PDB file of C-alpha atoms and ligand atoms in Angstrom:
ATOM      1  CA  VAL A   1      46.367   3.521 162.195  1.00  0.00           C
ATOM      2  CA  SER A   2      48.859   2.940 165.153  1.00  0.00           C
ATOM      3  CA  ALA A   3      50.303   5.893 167.242  1.00  0.00           C
ATOM      4  CA  PRO A   4      53.425   7.736 166.270  1.00  0.00           C
ATOM      5  CA  ARG A   5      56.299   6.103 168.342  1.00  0.00           C
ATOM      6  CA  ARG A   6      58.303   8.050 171.081  1.00  0.00           C
ATOM      7  CA  ARG A   7      61.891   8.244 170.776  1.00  0.00           C
ATOM      8  CA  VAL A   8      63.962   7.883 173.952  1.00  0.00           C
ATOM      9  CA  THR A   9      67.554   8.530 174.185  1.00  0.00           C
ATOM     10  CA  PHE A  10      70.544   7.963 176.565  1.00  0.00           C
ATOM     11  CA  PRO A  11      74.037   8.122 176.299  1.00  0.00           C
ATOM     12  CA  ARG A  12      76.042   5.174 174.746  1.00  0.00           C
ATOM     13  CA  THR A  13      78.374   5.263 177.907  1.00  0.00           C
ATOM     14  CA  GLU A  14      75.411   4.410 180.210  1.00  0.00           C
ATOM     15  CA  LEU A  15      75.341   0.975 178.492  1.00  0.00           C
ATOM     16  CA  PRO A  16      78.888  -0.590 178.075  1.00  0.00           C
ATOM     17  CA  PRO A  17      78.903  -3.860 176.434  1.00  0.00           C
ATOM     18  CA  GLY A  18      77.495  -6.974 178.425  1.00  0.00           C
ATOM     19  CA  GLU A  19      75.548  -4.375 180.310  1.00  0.00           C
ATOM     20  CA  ARG A  20      71.391  -3.599 180.570  1.00  0.00           C
ATOM     21  CA  LYS A  21      69.683  -0.661 181.600  1.00  0.00           C
ATOM     22  CA  VAL A  22      66.095  -0.089 182.655  1.00  0.00           C
ATOM     23  CA  LEU A  23      63.839   2.579 181.415  1.00  0.00           C
ATOM     24  CA  THR A  24      60.442   3.547 182.417  1.00  0.00           C
ATOM     25  CA  VAL A  25      58.729   5.097 179.117  1.00  0.00           C
ATOM     26  CA  GLY A  26      55.328   6.174 180.043  1.00  0.00           C
ATOM     27  CA  ARG A  27      53.760   3.445 182.130  1.00  0.00           C
ATOM     28  CA  ARG A  28      56.088   0.805 180.471  1.00  0.00           C
ATOM     29  CA  GLU A  29      59.236  -0.643 181.893  1.00  0.00           C
ATOM     30  CA  ILE A  30      61.377  -1.746 179.388  1.00  0.00           C
ATOM     31  CA  VAL A  31      65.205  -3.351 179.658  1.00  0.00           C
ATOM     32  CA  VAL A  32      67.755  -2.394 177.119  1.00  0.00           C
ATOM     33  CA  LEU A  33      70.566  -4.937 176.534  1.00  0.00           C
ATOM     34  CA  ASN A  34      74.152  -4.755 174.889  1.00  0.00           C
ATOM     35  CA  THR A  35      75.470  -7.956 173.994  1.00  0.00           C
ATOM     36  CA  GLY A  36      78.568  -6.377 172.564  1.00  0.00           C
ATOM     37  CA  ASP A  37      77.509  -7.213 169.129  1.00  0.00           C
ATOM     38  CA  ARG A  38      74.001  -6.197 169.586  1.00  0.00           C
ATOM     39  CA  LEU A  39      71.434  -3.966 171.161  1.00  0.00           C
ATOM     40  CA  TYR A  40      67.902  -5.601 172.146  1.00  0.00           C
ATOM     41  CA  ALA A  41      65.011  -3.817 174.104  1.00  0.00           C
ATOM     42  CA  VAL A  42      62.093  -5.717 175.433  1.00  0.00           C
ATOM     43  CA  PHE A  43      59.433  -5.114 178.152  1.00  0.00           C
ATOM     44  CA  ASN A  44      60.963  -5.846 181.308  1.00  0.00           C
ATOM     45  CA  ARG A  45      57.924  -8.179 182.793  1.00  0.00           C
ATOM     46  CA  CYS A  46      57.855 -11.976 182.310  1.00  0.00           C
ATOM     47  CA  PRO A  47      54.317 -12.915 181.088  1.00  0.00           C
ATOM     48  CA  HIS A  48      54.377 -16.039 183.258  1.00  0.00           C
ATOM     49  CA  GLN A  49      54.332 -14.367 186.514  1.00  0.00           C
ATOM     50  CA  LEU A  50      55.755 -10.761 185.987  1.00  0.00           C
ATOM     51  CA  ALA A  51      59.434 -11.255 187.212  1.00  0.00           C
ATOM     52  CA  HIS A  52      61.638  -8.513 186.124  1.00  0.00           C
ATOM     53  CA  LEU A  53      63.633  -9.808 182.820  1.00  0.00           C
ATOM     54  CA  HIS A  54      66.160  -7.704 183.642  1.00  0.00           C
ATOM     55  CA  ARG A  55      67.581 -10.103 186.615  1.00  0.00           C
ATOM     56  CA  GLY A  56      67.688 -12.828 183.986  1.00  0.00           C
ATOM     57  CA  VAL A  57      70.552 -14.646 182.495  1.00  0.00           C
ATOM     58  CA  LEU A  58      71.404 -13.876 178.818  1.00  0.00           C
ATOM     59  CA  ARG A  59      72.752 -17.103 177.403  1.00  0.00           C
ATOM     60  CA  GLY A  60      71.827 -19.287 174.280  1.00  0.00           C
ATOM     61  CA  THR A  61      69.928 -22.606 174.046  1.00  0.00           C
ATOM     62  CA  THR A  62      69.819 -26.010 172.230  1.00  0.00           C
ATOM     63  CA  VAL A  63      68.459 -25.551 169.016  1.00  0.00           C
ATOM     64  CA  PRO A  64      66.760 -28.347 167.031  1.00  0.00           C
ATOM     65  CA  ALA A  65      68.776 -31.165 165.880  1.00  0.00           C
ATOM     66  CA  GLY A  66      69.165 -34.701 164.853  1.00  0.00           C
ATOM     67  CA  VAL A  67      68.106 -37.343 167.676  1.00  0.00           C
ATOM     68  CA  GLY A  68      70.963 -37.590 170.124  1.00  0.00           C
ATOM     69  CA  GLU A  69      72.552 -34.467 169.139  1.00  0.00           C
ATOM     70  CA  PHE A  70      72.789 -31.390 171.018  1.00  0.00           C
ATOM     71  CA  VAL A  71      73.469 -28.127 169.342  1.00  0.00           C
ATOM     72  CA  TYR A  72      74.027 -25.039 171.005  1.00  0.00           C
ATOM     73  CA  GLY A  73      72.895 -21.995 169.508  1.00  0.00           C
ATOM     74  CA  LEU A  74      71.380 -18.489 169.714  1.00  0.00           C
ATOM     75  CA  GLU A  75      74.110 -17.330 171.976  1.00  0.00           C
ATOM     76  CA  ASP A  76      73.407 -14.127 173.620  1.00  0.00           C
ATOM     77  CA  ARG A  77      70.121 -13.967 172.317  1.00  0.00           C
ATOM     78  CA  VAL A  78      68.097 -15.818 174.901  1.00  0.00           C
ATOM     79  CA  LEU A  79      67.070 -14.118 177.788  1.00  0.00           C
ATOM     80  CA  ARG A  80      66.075 -16.356 180.730  1.00  0.00           C
ATOM     81  CA  CYS A  81      63.559 -15.571 183.397  1.00  0.00           C
ATOM     82  CA  PRO A  82      65.048 -15.328 186.885  1.00  0.00           C
ATOM     83  CA  TRP A  83      62.052 -16.831 188.259  1.00  0.00           C
ATOM     84  CA  HIS A  84      60.985 -20.243 186.704  1.00  0.00           C
ATOM     85  CA  HIS A  85      63.670 -20.010 183.946  1.00  0.00           C
ATOM     86  CA  TYR A  86      61.205 -19.634 180.958  1.00  0.00           C
ATOM     87  CA  GLU A  87      63.603 -18.346 177.950  1.00  0.00           C
ATOM     88  CA  TYR A  88      62.526 -15.661 175.498  1.00  0.00           C
ATOM     89  CA  ASP A  89      64.159 -15.247 172.222  1.00  0.00           C
ATOM     90  CA  LEU A  90      65.026 -11.125 172.122  1.00  0.00           C
ATOM     91  CA  GLU A  91      64.824 -10.987 168.517  1.00  0.00           C
ATOM     92  CA  THR A  92      61.288 -12.030 168.336  1.00  0.00           C
ATOM     93  CA  GLY A  93      59.974 -11.759 172.136  1.00  0.00           C
ATOM     94  CA  ARG A  94      58.643 -15.561 172.008  1.00  0.00           C
ATOM     95  CA  CYS A  95      59.015 -17.731 174.709  1.00  0.00           C
ATOM     96  CA  LEU A  96      60.879 -20.779 173.369  1.00  0.00           C
ATOM     97  CA  ALA A  97      58.839 -23.416 175.145  1.00  0.00           C
ATOM     98  CA  GLU A  98      55.487 -21.711 174.534  1.00  0.00           C
ATOM     99  CA  PRO A  99      56.145 -19.240 171.351  1.00  0.00           C
ATOM    100  CA  ASP A 100      52.517 -19.001 170.753  1.00  0.00           C
ATOM    101  CA  ARG A 101      51.029 -18.175 174.260  1.00  0.00           C
ATOM    102  CA  LEU A 102      53.957 -16.274 175.966  1.00  0.00           C
ATOM    103  CA  ARG A 103      55.642 -13.466 174.363  1.00  0.00           C
ATOM    104  CA  ILE A 104      57.143 -10.270 175.301  1.00  0.00           C
ATOM    105  CA  SER A 105      56.971  -6.700 173.512  1.00  0.00           C
ATOM    106  CA  THR A 106      60.275  -6.098 171.395  1.00  0.00           C
ATOM    107  CA  TYR A 107      61.088  -2.682 170.688  1.00  0.00           C
ATOM    108  CA  GLU A 108      63.412  -0.940 167.728  1.00  0.00           C
ATOM    109  CA  VAL A 109      66.766   0.397 169.503  1.00  0.00           C
ATOM    110  CA  ARG A 110      69.967   1.440 167.822  1.00  0.00           C
ATOM    111  CA  GLU A 111      72.944   3.544 168.241  1.00  0.00           C
ATOM    112  CA  GLU A 112      73.080   6.879 166.928  1.00  0.00           C
ATOM    113  CA  GLY A 113      76.068   8.889 167.356  1.00  0.00           C
ATOM    114  CA  ASP A 114      76.846   8.832 170.908  1.00  0.00           C
ATOM    115  CA  GLU A 115      73.598   8.031 171.719  1.00  0.00           C
ATOM    116  CA  ILE A 116      71.242   4.978 172.117  1.00  0.00           C
ATOM    117  CA  ALA A 117      67.807   5.399 170.670  1.00  0.00           C
ATOM    118  CA  LEU A 118      64.907   3.639 171.486  1.00  0.00           C
ATOM    119  CA  TYR A 119      61.728   3.662 169.690  1.00  0.00           C
ATOM    120  CA  VAL A 120      58.322   2.771 171.760  1.00  0.00           C
TER     121      VAL A 120
HETATM  122  S1  FES B   1      57.734 -15.315 186.173  1.00  0.00           S
HETATM  123 FE1  FES B   1      59.210 -15.754 184.543  1.00  0.00          FE
HETATM  124  S2  FES B   1      58.967 -17.822 184.280  1.00  0.00           S
HETATM  125 FE2  FES B   1      57.790 -17.772 185.839  1.00  0.00          FE
END
């Protein structure tokens, strides 16, 4: 049986589009990102060497394509660690280069009226 989740809220005005916000919930530090289209919430430490991911760049990446083709995708869904540039898919938490070995926890987050609610 998993433990009941905590609901943590803050005003929507504290996280405008394009911004990110770091919250501490218990002993966990979590970064919430507003891409303008979507909200994401992930654990704020890179599993490689524990850099703070909230300082990373939000971008897309090249996605699988034919030989010699370069197709860019996953725009605003990939967070790149500021230290050694490992990239994480914010939807799954998995590192693009080593999806089975490196993964960050993801959390449910959504708009609820004037608030943003995070479920941890
Ligand atoms: S600490 Fe994140 S890639 Fe090394």
